[in-house]
Amino acid sequence: MKLLEVKNLKVFFPIKDKLFGKPTKFVKAVNNVSFEVEKGEIFSIVGESGSGKSTIALALMGIHERNGGSIIFNGAEVNQEDFKTLRRKIQIVFQDPDSSLDPRKRIKEIIAEGLRVHRVGDKAFIDEKVRDIVEKVGLTVDTLRKYPHELSGGQKQRVGIARALVLEPELIILDEPTASLDVSIQAQILNLLVDLQEALGLTYILITHDLKLVEHISDRTLVMYLGKVMEMGETKQIMNKPLHPYTKALIDSVPVPNPEKRNENEEILTGEIPSPLNPPEGCPFKTRCKYRMELCSKEPKSIKLENRVVFCHLYESKNLEV
Ligand SMILES: Nc1ncnc2c1ncn2[C@@H]1O[C@H](COP(=O)(O)OP(=O)(O)OP(=O)(O)O)[C@@H](O)[C@H]1O
Ligand SMILES: [Mg+2]
Protein backbone atom coordinates (compact mmCIF):
# COMPACT_ATOMS: atom_id res chain seq x y z
CA MET A 1 0.00 0.00 0.00
CA LYS A 2 1.17 3.49 -0.82
CA LEU A 3 1.89 5.65 2.20
CA LEU A 4 3.26 8.66 0.37
CA GLU A 5 3.04 9.97 -3.17
CA VAL A 6 5.08 12.95 -4.28
CA LYS A 7 4.22 14.36 -7.69
CA ASN A 8 6.29 16.95 -9.57
CA LEU A 9 7.58 18.51 -6.36
CA LYS A 10 9.30 21.86 -6.79
CA VAL A 11 11.11 23.86 -4.13
CA PHE A 12 12.88 27.02 -5.30
CA PHE A 13 14.91 29.38 -3.14
CA PRO A 14 15.00 33.03 -4.17
CA ILE A 15 18.43 34.62 -4.25
CA LYS A 16 18.43 38.33 -3.58
CA ASP A 17 20.89 40.54 -5.36
CA LYS A 18 21.36 43.00 -2.53
CA LEU A 19 20.25 42.83 1.07
CA PHE A 20 16.69 43.98 0.48
CA GLY A 21 16.62 43.71 -3.28
CA LYS A 22 14.08 41.74 -5.20
CA PRO A 23 14.97 38.12 -5.93
CA THR A 24 16.52 37.96 -9.35
CA LYS A 25 17.42 34.30 -9.44
CA PHE A 26 16.27 31.04 -7.94
CA VAL A 27 18.07 27.95 -6.80
CA LYS A 28 15.87 25.17 -8.08
CA ALA A 29 16.78 22.89 -5.20
CA VAL A 30 14.06 20.37 -6.05
CA ASN A 31 12.76 20.50 -9.60
CA ASN A 32 9.92 18.23 -10.68
CA VAL A 33 10.63 15.29 -8.42
CA SER A 34 8.12 12.43 -8.26
CA PHE A 35 8.26 9.24 -6.20
CA GLU A 36 6.14 6.95 -4.06
CA VAL A 37 6.85 5.29 -0.75
CA GLU A 38 5.15 2.03 0.20
CA LYS A 39 4.06 1.28 3.76
CA GLY A 40 6.77 -0.63 5.63
CA GLU A 41 9.62 -0.05 3.18
CA ILE A 42 12.98 1.67 3.43
CA PHE A 43 13.20 4.15 0.58
CA SER A 44 16.59 5.79 0.01
CA ILE A 45 17.40 9.13 -1.52
CA VAL A 46 21.01 9.43 -2.68
CA GLY A 47 23.06 11.99 -4.57
CA GLU A 48 26.03 14.28 -4.09
CA SER A 49 26.01 17.25 -1.75
CA GLY A 50 23.57 19.95 -2.88
CA SER A 51 21.40 17.62 -4.96
CA GLY A 52 18.27 18.55 -2.99
CA LYS A 53 17.85 15.60 -0.64
CA SER A 54 17.34 17.56 2.58
CA THR A 55 15.12 20.05 0.79
CA ILE A 56 12.76 17.19 -0.12
CA ALA A 57 12.76 16.14 3.55
CA LEU A 58 11.96 19.64 4.76
CA ALA A 59 9.19 20.03 2.17
CA LEU A 60 7.67 16.74 3.38
CA MET A 61 7.70 18.14 6.92
CA GLY A 62 6.03 21.37 5.73
CA ILE A 63 9.11 23.35 6.83
CA HIS A 64 9.84 24.49 3.28
CA GLU A 65 6.82 25.64 1.34
CA ARG A 66 6.69 24.06 -2.07
CA ASN A 67 6.55 26.02 -5.30
CA GLY A 68 4.70 23.33 -7.15
CA GLY A 69 3.59 19.73 -7.17
CA SER A 70 1.56 17.67 -4.76
CA ILE A 71 2.11 15.55 -1.70
CA ILE A 72 -0.40 12.79 -1.00
CA PHE A 73 -0.22 11.05 2.35
CA ASN A 74 -2.38 8.01 3.04
CA GLY A 75 -4.44 8.83 -0.03
CA ALA A 76 -5.19 12.43 0.98
CA GLU A 77 -3.74 15.52 -0.66
CA VAL A 78 -1.67 17.56 1.81
CA ASN A 79 -1.87 21.37 1.71
CA GLN A 80 0.52 23.65 3.57
CA GLU A 81 -1.98 24.18 6.42
CA ASP A 82 -2.42 20.41 6.86
CA PHE A 83 1.16 20.01 8.07
CA LYS A 84 0.24 21.09 11.62
CA THR A 85 -1.75 17.91 12.08
CA LEU A 86 0.51 15.83 9.89
CA ARG A 87 3.58 16.61 12.03
CA ARG A 88 2.61 13.76 14.33
CA LYS A 89 2.61 11.30 11.49
CA ILE A 90 5.82 12.35 9.77
CA GLN A 91 8.90 12.70 11.95
CA ILE A 92 12.51 13.42 11.12
CA VAL A 93 15.84 12.41 12.63
CA PHE A 94 18.56 14.91 11.75
CA GLN A 95 22.22 14.29 11.07
CA ASP A 96 23.59 16.23 13.99
CA PRO A 97 21.99 15.51 17.37
CA ASP A 98 24.06 18.33 18.92
CA SER A 99 22.23 21.03 17.06
CA SER A 100 18.84 19.34 17.09
CA LEU A 101 18.56 18.72 20.85
CA ASP A 102 17.87 21.78 23.05
CA PRO A 103 20.85 21.96 25.46
CA ARG A 104 18.75 23.59 28.22
CA LYS A 105 16.24 20.79 28.46
CA ARG A 106 16.48 17.44 30.18
CA ILE A 107 16.18 14.36 27.98
CA LYS A 108 12.78 13.60 29.47
CA GLU A 109 11.41 16.97 28.39
CA ILE A 110 13.00 16.66 24.95
CA ILE A 111 11.36 13.29 24.29
CA ALA A 112 8.02 14.28 25.84
CA GLU A 113 7.74 17.59 24.01
CA GLY A 114 5.90 16.24 20.97
CA LEU A 115 3.38 14.43 23.18
CA ARG A 116 2.72 17.68 25.07
CA VAL A 117 2.45 19.80 21.92
CA HIS A 118 -0.03 17.37 20.41
CA ARG A 119 -1.82 16.93 23.78
CA VAL A 120 -1.46 13.18 23.73
CA GLY A 121 -2.57 11.80 27.14
CA ASP A 122 -2.12 13.00 30.73
CA LYS A 123 1.10 13.24 32.75
CA ALA A 124 1.03 9.59 33.85
CA PHE A 125 0.54 8.46 30.27
CA ILE A 126 3.36 10.65 29.00
CA ASP A 127 5.75 9.43 31.77
CA GLU A 128 4.98 5.82 30.91
CA LYS A 129 5.37 6.39 27.19
CA VAL A 130 8.70 8.21 27.58
CA ARG A 131 10.14 5.45 29.80
CA ASP A 132 9.01 2.82 27.36
CA ILE A 133 10.53 4.54 24.33
CA VAL A 134 13.84 5.35 26.02
CA GLU A 135 14.32 1.66 26.72
CA LYS A 136 13.29 0.70 23.19
CA VAL A 137 16.14 2.82 21.81
CA GLY A 138 18.60 1.13 24.15
CA LEU A 139 19.04 3.81 26.83
CA THR A 140 18.44 3.43 30.57
CA VAL A 141 15.63 5.24 32.36
CA ASP A 142 18.12 7.31 34.38
CA THR A 143 19.20 9.01 31.11
CA LEU A 144 15.89 10.89 31.32
CA ARG A 145 17.21 13.14 34.12
CA LYS A 146 20.28 14.16 32.17
CA TYR A 147 21.02 17.05 29.81
CA PRO A 148 22.27 16.50 26.23
CA HIS A 149 25.87 17.54 27.10
CA GLU A 150 26.08 14.65 29.57
CA LEU A 151 25.58 12.09 26.79
CA SER A 152 27.86 10.65 24.10
CA GLY A 153 27.20 11.26 20.39
CA GLY A 154 25.61 7.82 19.95
CA GLN A 155 23.41 8.30 23.02
CA LYS A 156 22.29 11.70 21.75
CA GLN A 157 21.28 10.18 18.41
CA ARG A 158 19.32 7.52 20.32
CA VAL A 159 17.46 10.40 22.01
CA GLY A 160 16.81 11.91 18.56
CA ILE A 161 15.34 8.58 17.45
CA ALA A 162 13.27 8.25 20.64
CA ARG A 163 11.89 11.74 20.14
CA ALA A 164 10.82 10.83 16.59
CA LEU A 165 9.31 7.50 17.64
CA VAL A 166 7.36 8.62 20.69
CA LEU A 167 4.52 10.02 18.60
CA GLU A 168 4.16 6.70 16.77
CA PRO A 169 4.62 8.30 13.36
CA GLU A 170 3.76 6.50 10.14
CA LEU A 171 6.80 7.82 8.29
CA ILE A 172 10.26 8.59 9.64
CA ILE A 173 12.73 10.57 7.57
CA LEU A 174 16.34 9.82 8.45
CA ASP A 175 18.57 12.58 7.09
CA GLU A 176 22.14 11.23 7.28
CA PRO A 177 21.33 9.67 10.66
CA THR A 178 24.83 8.37 11.34
CA ALA A 179 27.07 10.76 9.41
CA SER A 180 28.12 12.74 12.50
CA LEU A 181 28.95 9.66 14.60
CA ASP A 182 32.17 7.71 15.12
CA VAL A 183 32.47 4.73 12.77
CA SER A 184 32.23 2.31 15.70
CA ILE A 185 28.94 3.86 16.84
CA GLN A 186 27.44 4.12 13.35
CA ALA A 187 26.81 0.37 13.11
CA GLN A 188 25.07 0.33 16.49
CA ILE A 189 22.69 3.11 15.52
CA LEU A 190 21.99 1.51 12.14
CA ASN A 191 21.25 -1.83 13.75
CA LEU A 192 18.92 -0.06 16.14
CA LEU A 193 17.10 1.64 13.26
CA VAL A 194 16.74 -1.63 11.35
CA ASP A 195 15.56 -3.51 14.46
CA LEU A 196 12.98 -0.83 15.25
CA GLN A 197 11.77 -0.81 11.67
CA GLU A 198 11.18 -4.55 11.76
CA ALA A 199 9.68 -4.64 15.25
CA LEU A 200 7.35 -1.68 14.79
CA GLY A 201 6.64 -2.01 11.05
CA LEU A 202 7.98 1.49 10.41
CA THR A 203 8.42 3.20 7.04
CA TYR A 204 11.68 5.08 6.48
CA ILE A 205 12.95 7.56 3.97
CA LEU A 206 16.72 7.25 4.31
CA ILE A 207 18.78 10.16 3.02
CA THR A 208 22.45 9.39 2.75
CA HIS A 209 25.72 9.61 0.81
CA ASP A 210 26.58 6.12 1.90
CA LEU A 211 25.81 3.77 -0.99
CA LYS A 212 27.03 0.74 0.95
CA LEU A 213 24.40 1.46 3.56
CA VAL A 214 21.72 1.97 0.91
CA GLU A 215 22.58 -1.35 -0.66
CA HIS A 216 22.57 -3.05 2.70
CA ILE A 217 19.23 -1.91 4.09
CA SER A 218 16.97 -0.19 1.57
CA ASP A 219 14.26 -1.60 -0.69
CA ARG A 220 14.12 1.13 -3.32
CA THR A 221 16.34 4.05 -4.22
CA LEU A 222 15.95 7.47 -5.79
CA VAL A 223 19.12 8.96 -7.32
CA MET A 224 19.18 12.78 -7.50
CA TYR A 225 21.48 15.29 -9.15
CA LEU A 226 21.12 19.08 -9.02
CA GLY A 227 17.49 18.96 -7.95
CA LYS A 228 16.39 16.37 -10.49
CA VAL A 229 15.69 12.65 -10.54
CA MET A 230 18.24 10.63 -12.50
CA GLU A 231 17.05 7.12 -11.77
CA MET A 232 14.69 5.32 -9.44
CA GLY A 233 13.91 1.68 -8.80
CA GLU A 234 14.69 -1.35 -6.67
CA THR A 235 17.96 -0.87 -4.82
CA LYS A 236 19.34 -4.27 -5.80
CA GLN A 237 18.73 -3.66 -9.50
CA ILE A 238 20.16 -0.16 -9.39
CA MET A 239 23.30 -1.30 -7.59
CA ASN A 240 23.83 -4.35 -9.81
CA LYS A 241 23.11 -2.64 -13.09
CA PRO A 242 22.81 1.13 -12.95
CA LEU A 243 21.25 2.55 -16.10
CA HIS A 244 21.94 6.27 -15.74
CA PRO A 245 25.60 7.24 -16.31
CA TYR A 246 25.42 9.36 -13.15
CA THR A 247 24.28 6.41 -11.04
CA LYS A 248 27.08 4.29 -12.47
CA ALA A 249 29.66 6.97 -11.74
CA LEU A 250 28.31 7.44 -8.22
CA ILE A 251 28.55 3.71 -7.53
CA ASP A 252 32.01 3.45 -9.09
CA SER A 253 33.21 6.37 -6.98
CA VAL A 254 32.64 4.54 -3.68
CA PRO A 255 36.09 4.20 -2.09
CA VAL A 256 37.55 0.70 -2.28
CA PRO A 257 40.27 -0.77 -0.02
CA ASN A 258 42.60 -1.35 -2.96
CA PRO A 259 42.17 1.33 -5.65
CA GLU A 260 44.72 -0.34 -7.96
CA LYS A 261 42.32 -3.21 -8.43
CA ARG A 262 39.65 -0.97 -9.90
CA ASN A 263 38.11 -2.29 -13.05
CA GLU A 264 38.92 -0.33 -16.19
CA ASN A 265 35.21 0.02 -16.99
CA GLU A 266 34.69 2.02 -13.83
CA GLU A 267 33.74 5.64 -14.23
CA ILE A 268 34.91 7.68 -11.32
CA LEU A 269 33.08 10.99 -10.97
CA THR A 270 35.30 13.82 -12.06
CA GLY A 271 34.73 17.52 -12.49
CA GLU A 272 32.80 19.89 -10.29
CA ILE A 273 29.05 19.95 -9.83
CA PRO A 274 27.85 23.02 -11.77
CA SER A 275 26.55 25.96 -9.77
CA PRO A 276 22.94 25.34 -8.73
CA LEU A 277 22.29 28.99 -9.63
CA ASN A 278 23.19 28.30 -13.21
CA PRO A 279 22.52 24.62 -13.92
CA PRO A 280 23.10 23.20 -17.41
CA GLU A 281 20.07 23.22 -19.67
CA GLY A 282 18.48 19.89 -20.45
CA CYS A 283 20.15 17.04 -18.60
CA PRO A 284 21.95 18.53 -15.58
CA PHE A 285 24.60 15.80 -15.71
CA LYS A 286 25.65 16.50 -19.29
CA THR A 287 28.74 18.55 -18.34
CA ARG A 288 30.28 15.53 -16.59
CA CYS A 289 28.90 12.72 -18.70
CA LYS A 290 31.07 10.77 -21.10
CA TYR A 291 28.07 9.78 -23.23
CA ARG A 292 27.06 13.38 -23.81
CA MET A 293 25.44 14.04 -27.16
CA GLU A 294 23.60 16.91 -28.78
CA LEU A 295 20.23 15.68 -27.59
CA CYS A 296 21.31 16.20 -23.97
CA SER A 297 20.61 19.92 -24.22
CA LYS A 298 16.95 18.95 -24.19
CA GLU A 299 15.16 17.89 -21.03
CA PRO A 300 15.26 14.06 -20.83
CA LYS A 301 11.90 12.34 -20.54
CA SER A 302 10.95 9.88 -17.86
CA ILE A 303 11.61 6.44 -19.33
CA LYS A 304 10.32 3.22 -17.83
CA LEU A 305 12.89 0.55 -18.44
CA GLU A 306 13.87 -2.69 -16.74
CA ASN A 307 11.44 -2.15 -13.90
CA ARG A 308 12.60 1.35 -13.09
CA VAL A 309 12.43 4.98 -14.12
CA VAL A 310 15.43 6.65 -15.76
CA PHE A 311 15.86 10.17 -17.13
CA CYS A 312 18.47 9.80 -19.86
CA HIS A 313 18.52 10.35 -23.61
CA LEU A 314 20.64 7.24 -24.11
CA TYR A 315 17.58 5.14 -23.61
CA GLU A 316 15.24 7.44 -25.45
CA SER A 317 17.25 7.11 -28.62
CA LYS A 318 18.43 3.58 -27.79
CA ASN A 319 21.79 4.51 -29.31
CA LEU A 320 23.75 2.65 -26.78
CA GLU A 321 23.57 -0.45 -24.64
CA VAL A 322 25.00 0.25 -21.19
N1 LIG B 1 17.30 27.81 2.81
C1 LIG B 1 17.97 27.83 1.65
N2 LIG B 1 18.15 28.99 0.96
C2 LIG B 1 18.81 29.02 -0.23
N3 LIG B 1 19.31 27.92 -0.82
C3 LIG B 1 19.18 26.74 -0.18
C4 LIG B 1 18.50 26.63 1.09
N4 LIG B 1 18.52 25.33 1.46
C5 LIG B 1 19.16 24.66 0.49
N5 LIG B 1 19.56 25.51 -0.50
C6 LIG B 1 20.26 25.13 -1.74
O1 LIG B 1 19.49 24.12 -2.36
C7 LIG B 1 20.33 23.11 -2.92
C8 LIG B 1 19.97 21.76 -2.33
O2 LIG B 1 20.34 21.75 -0.96
P1 LIG B 1 20.08 20.52 0.00
O3 LIG B 1 20.47 20.92 1.37
O4 LIG B 1 18.69 20.01 -0.18
O5 LIG B 1 21.10 19.42 -0.57
P2 LIG B 1 21.47 17.98 0.00
O6 LIG B 1 21.31 17.03 -1.13
O7 LIG B 1 20.73 17.71 1.25
O8 LIG B 1 23.04 18.17 0.27
P3 LIG B 1 23.95 17.53 1.46
O9 LIG B 1 24.26 16.15 0.99
O10 LIG B 1 25.15 18.41 1.47
O11 LIG B 1 23.17 17.57 2.74
C9 LIG B 1 21.75 23.55 -2.66
O12 LIG B 1 22.23 24.23 -3.79
C10 LIG B 1 21.62 24.49 -1.48
O13 LIG B 1 22.64 25.45 -1.48
MG1 LIG C 1 21.33 17.42 3.24
XYZ file of C-alpha atoms and ligand atoms in Angstrom:
354
model
C 0.000 0.000 0.000
C 1.166 3.486 -0.817
C 1.886 5.648 2.199
C 3.261 8.664 0.368
C 3.036 9.970 -3.174
C 5.076 12.953 -4.277
C 4.224 14.356 -7.685
C 6.285 16.948 -9.568
C 7.581 18.510 -6.365
C 9.296 21.864 -6.791
C 11.109 23.861 -4.133
C 12.880 27.019 -5.297
C 14.912 29.383 -3.137
C 15.000 33.026 -4.166
C 18.427 34.617 -4.251
C 18.432 38.334 -3.583
C 20.894 40.542 -5.356
C 21.363 43.003 -2.526
C 20.255 42.830 1.065
C 16.692 43.981 0.476
C 16.620 43.707 -3.279
C 14.079 41.737 -5.203
C 14.971 38.123 -5.931
C 16.515 37.958 -9.351
C 17.421 34.296 -9.441
C 16.265 31.041 -7.944
C 18.069 27.953 -6.804
C 15.866 25.171 -8.083
C 16.779 22.893 -5.196
C 14.058 20.370 -6.052
C 12.761 20.499 -9.599
C 9.925 18.226 -10.680
C 10.628 15.293 -8.424
C 8.121 12.429 -8.258
C 8.259 9.240 -6.201
C 6.141 6.949 -4.061
C 6.850 5.288 -0.749
C 5.148 2.027 0.197
C 4.057 1.277 3.761
C 6.773 -0.635 5.630
C 9.621 -0.050 3.177
C 12.982 1.672 3.430
C 13.196 4.153 0.578
C 16.585 5.786 0.011
C 17.398 9.135 -1.519
C 21.015 9.427 -2.676
C 23.063 11.994 -4.568
C 26.034 14.281 -4.092
C 26.006 17.250 -1.753
C 23.567 19.949 -2.882
C 21.401 17.616 -4.957
C 18.271 18.551 -2.988
C 17.847 15.600 -0.636
C 17.335 17.560 2.585
C 15.124 20.048 0.793
C 12.758 17.191 -0.118
C 12.758 16.141 3.547
C 11.957 19.640 4.764
C 9.190 20.029 2.167
C 7.673 16.741 3.377
C 7.699 18.144 6.915
C 6.034 21.365 5.734
C 9.109 23.355 6.829
C 9.843 24.491 3.279
C 6.818 25.641 1.338
C 6.691 24.058 -2.070
C 6.546 26.020 -5.300
C 4.697 23.334 -7.145
C 3.586 19.733 -7.167
C 1.565 17.669 -4.763
C 2.112 15.545 -1.701
C -0.396 12.787 -0.996
C -0.224 11.053 2.354
C -2.378 8.005 3.037
C -4.438 8.830 -0.027
C -5.189 12.427 0.983
C -3.737 15.516 -0.660
C -1.669 17.565 1.805
C -1.868 21.366 1.707
C 0.525 23.651 3.570
C -1.985 24.183 6.425
C -2.420 20.414 6.864
C 1.164 20.013 8.066
C 0.240 21.090 11.617
C -1.750 17.915 12.075
C 0.513 15.832 9.889
C 3.578 16.615 12.034
C 2.613 13.762 14.326
C 2.607 11.298 11.493
C 5.825 12.354 9.771
C 8.900 12.697 11.951
C 12.511 13.422 11.120
C 15.841 12.409 12.632
C 18.560 14.914 11.749
C 22.221 14.289 11.070
C 23.593 16.226 13.987
C 21.994 15.509 17.370
C 24.063 18.327 18.924
C 22.231 21.032 17.062
C 18.836 19.344 17.088
C 18.558 18.724 20.853
C 17.868 21.777 23.052
C 20.855 21.962 25.464
C 18.752 23.588 28.222
C 16.243 20.788 28.463
C 16.479 17.435 30.178
C 16.185 14.359 27.982
C 12.783 13.602 29.469
C 11.406 16.970 28.386
C 12.996 16.655 24.947
C 11.364 13.289 24.293
C 8.017 14.280 25.843
C 7.739 17.589 24.011
C 5.897 16.238 20.972
C 3.380 14.433 23.177
C 2.722 17.676 25.068
C 2.445 19.801 21.921
C -0.025 17.371 20.408
C -1.819 16.932 23.783
C -1.463 13.183 23.732
C -2.571 11.801 27.138
C -2.116 12.997 30.730
C 1.101 13.240 32.750
C 1.027 9.594 33.850
C 0.536 8.458 30.273
C 3.364 10.646 29.003
C 5.746 9.426 31.766
C 4.978 5.825 30.915
C 5.365 6.388 27.188
C 8.700 8.206 27.577
C 10.136 5.447 29.803
C 9.014 2.823 27.356
C 10.526 4.535 24.332
C 13.838 5.353 26.019
C 14.323 1.656 26.717
C 13.294 0.703 23.192
C 16.141 2.819 21.807
C 18.603 1.134 24.149
C 19.038 3.809 26.832
C 18.436 3.432 30.575
C 15.627 5.238 32.360
C 18.123 7.312 34.383
C 19.197 9.006 31.109
C 15.891 10.892 31.319
C 17.211 13.139 34.123
C 20.276 14.159 32.166
C 21.025 17.048 29.813
C 22.268 16.503 26.233
C 25.866 17.536 27.103
C 26.083 14.650 29.573
C 25.576 12.093 26.787
C 27.857 10.654 24.100
C 27.198 11.255 20.391
C 25.613 7.820 19.951
C 23.412 8.303 23.020
C 22.291 11.699 21.750
C 21.281 10.184 18.407
C 19.323 7.516 20.320
C 17.464 10.396 22.010
C 16.808 11.907 18.562
C 15.335 8.580 17.449
C 13.266 8.253 20.642
C 11.885 11.745 20.137
C 10.820 10.835 16.593
C 9.312 7.498 17.639
C 7.360 8.622 20.689
C 4.523 10.022 18.604
C 4.157 6.705 16.770
C 4.617 8.296 13.358
C 3.760 6.505 10.144
C 6.796 7.821 8.286
C 10.259 8.587 9.636
C 12.730 10.573 7.569
C 16.342 9.815 8.446
C 18.572 12.578 7.088
C 22.136 11.230 7.276
C 21.327 9.672 10.665
C 24.835 8.368 11.342
C 27.074 10.762 9.414
C 28.119 12.737 12.499
C 28.952 9.664 14.596
C 32.175 7.709 15.117
C 32.468 4.734 12.775
C 32.230 2.315 15.703
C 28.943 3.859 16.839
C 27.438 4.122 13.348
C 26.809 0.372 13.112
C 25.069 0.326 16.492
C 22.690 3.114 15.522
C 21.993 1.506 12.138
C 21.254 -1.834 13.752
C 18.919 -0.063 16.144
C 17.099 1.642 13.257
C 16.738 -1.627 11.354
C 15.558 -3.515 14.463
C 12.977 -0.831 15.248
C 11.767 -0.809 11.667
C 11.183 -4.549 11.759
C 9.683 -4.642 15.249
C 7.346 -1.683 14.795
C 6.644 -2.012 11.051
C 7.977 1.494 10.407
C 8.421 3.201 7.043
C 11.683 5.078 6.484
C 12.949 7.563 3.968
C 16.718 7.252 4.312
C 18.778 10.161 3.025
C 22.453 9.391 2.747
C 25.719 9.615 0.811
C 26.584 6.116 1.902
C 25.808 3.768 -0.995
C 27.029 0.744 0.948
C 24.398 1.461 3.556
C 21.725 1.974 0.913
C 22.585 -1.350 -0.664
C 22.566 -3.048 2.700
C 19.233 -1.913 4.086
C 16.970 -0.194 1.568
C 14.263 -1.597 -0.686
C 14.118 1.133 -3.323
C 16.343 4.049 -4.219
C 15.950 7.471 -5.791
C 19.116 8.955 -7.324
C 19.182 12.778 -7.500
C 21.478 15.290 -9.149
C 21.124 19.082 -9.018
C 17.490 18.956 -7.950
C 16.386 16.369 -10.490
C 15.689 12.653 -10.540
C 18.238 10.627 -12.502
C 17.052 7.116 -11.774
C 14.686 5.324 -9.440
C 13.915 1.677 -8.801
C 14.693 -1.347 -6.667
C 17.958 -0.869 -4.819
C 19.341 -4.272 -5.805
C 18.732 -3.665 -9.496
C 20.158 -0.161 -9.390
C 23.304 -1.295 -7.594
C 23.831 -4.353 -9.806
C 23.108 -2.638 -13.090
C 22.809 1.132 -12.947
C 21.252 2.551 -16.101
C 21.940 6.266 -15.736
C 25.604 7.242 -16.313
C 25.418 9.357 -13.152
C 24.281 6.412 -11.040
C 27.075 4.291 -12.467
C 29.661 6.974 -11.744
C 28.310 7.442 -8.221
C 28.554 3.705 -7.534
C 32.014 3.449 -9.089
C 33.208 6.366 -6.979
C 32.642 4.541 -3.684
C 36.087 4.203 -2.094
C 37.547 0.702 -2.275
C 40.266 -0.767 -0.025
C 42.600 -1.354 -2.958
C 42.165 1.331 -5.648
C 44.717 -0.341 -7.963
C 42.315 -3.210 -8.430
C 39.648 -0.974 -9.896
C 38.107 -2.294 -13.045
C 38.923 -0.334 -16.186
C 35.213 0.023 -16.991
C 34.686 2.016 -13.834
C 33.742 5.638 -14.234
C 34.912 7.685 -11.323
C 33.076 10.987 -10.973
C 35.297 13.821 -12.060
C 34.733 17.517 -12.488
C 32.802 19.889 -10.288
C 29.047 19.953 -9.834
C 27.848 23.020 -11.767
C 26.554 25.964 -9.768
C 22.939 25.339 -8.727
C 22.290 28.988 -9.625
C 23.186 28.298 -13.209
C 22.520 24.623 -13.923
C 23.100 23.203 -17.414
C 20.070 23.221 -19.666
C 18.479 19.894 -20.448
C 20.146 17.043 -18.597
C 21.946 18.532 -15.578
C 24.602 15.799 -15.707
C 25.645 16.504 -19.294
C 28.741 18.546 -18.339
C 30.285 15.530 -16.591
C 28.897 12.718 -18.700
C 31.073 10.775 -21.104
C 28.073 9.776 -23.231
C 27.062 13.380 -23.811
C 25.438 14.043 -27.160
C 23.603 16.913 -28.785
C 20.228 15.683 -27.589
C 21.306 16.196 -23.967
C 20.614 19.924 -24.221
C 16.955 18.954 -24.186
C 15.156 17.885 -21.026
C 15.258 14.060 -20.830
C 11.901 12.336 -20.543
C 10.955 9.879 -17.862
C 11.612 6.443 -19.334
C 10.318 3.220 -17.827
C 12.886 0.550 -18.443
C 13.866 -2.692 -16.739
C 11.445 -2.153 -13.900
C 12.600 1.349 -13.086
C 12.434 4.979 -14.122
C 15.428 6.647 -15.756
C 15.858 10.168 -17.130
C 18.465 9.795 -19.857
C 18.525 10.349 -23.612
C 20.638 7.238 -24.109
C 17.577 5.139 -23.608
C 15.244 7.437 -25.449
C 17.250 7.108 -28.620
C 18.429 3.583 -27.791
C 21.793 4.514 -29.306
C 23.754 2.650 -26.780
C 23.566 -0.447 -24.641
C 25.001 0.251 -21.194
N 17.298 27.811 2.811
C 17.968 27.830 1.648
N 18.145 28.992 0.959
C 18.808 29.016 -0.227
N 19.313 27.923 -0.821
C 19.178 26.740 -0.180
C 18.495 26.629 1.085
N 18.516 25.329 1.465
C 19.164 24.662 0.493
N 19.563 25.506 -0.497
C 20.257 25.130 -1.741
O 19.493 24.122 -2.360
C 20.325 23.109 -2.921
C 19.970 21.763 -2.326
O 20.336 21.751 -0.958
P 20.078 20.518 0.004
O 20.467 20.923 1.372
O 18.691 20.012 -0.176
O 21.095 19.424 -0.573
P 21.473 17.979 0.003
O 21.307 17.027 -1.134
O 20.731 17.709 1.251
O 23.038 18.167 0.273
P 23.951 17.527 1.458
O 24.259 16.153 0.993
O 25.155 18.415 1.468
O 23.173 17.567 2.736
C 21.752 23.548 -2.659
O 22.225 24.228 -3.788
C 21.617 24.491 -1.479
O 22.644 25.449 -1.477
Mg 21.325 17.415 3.237
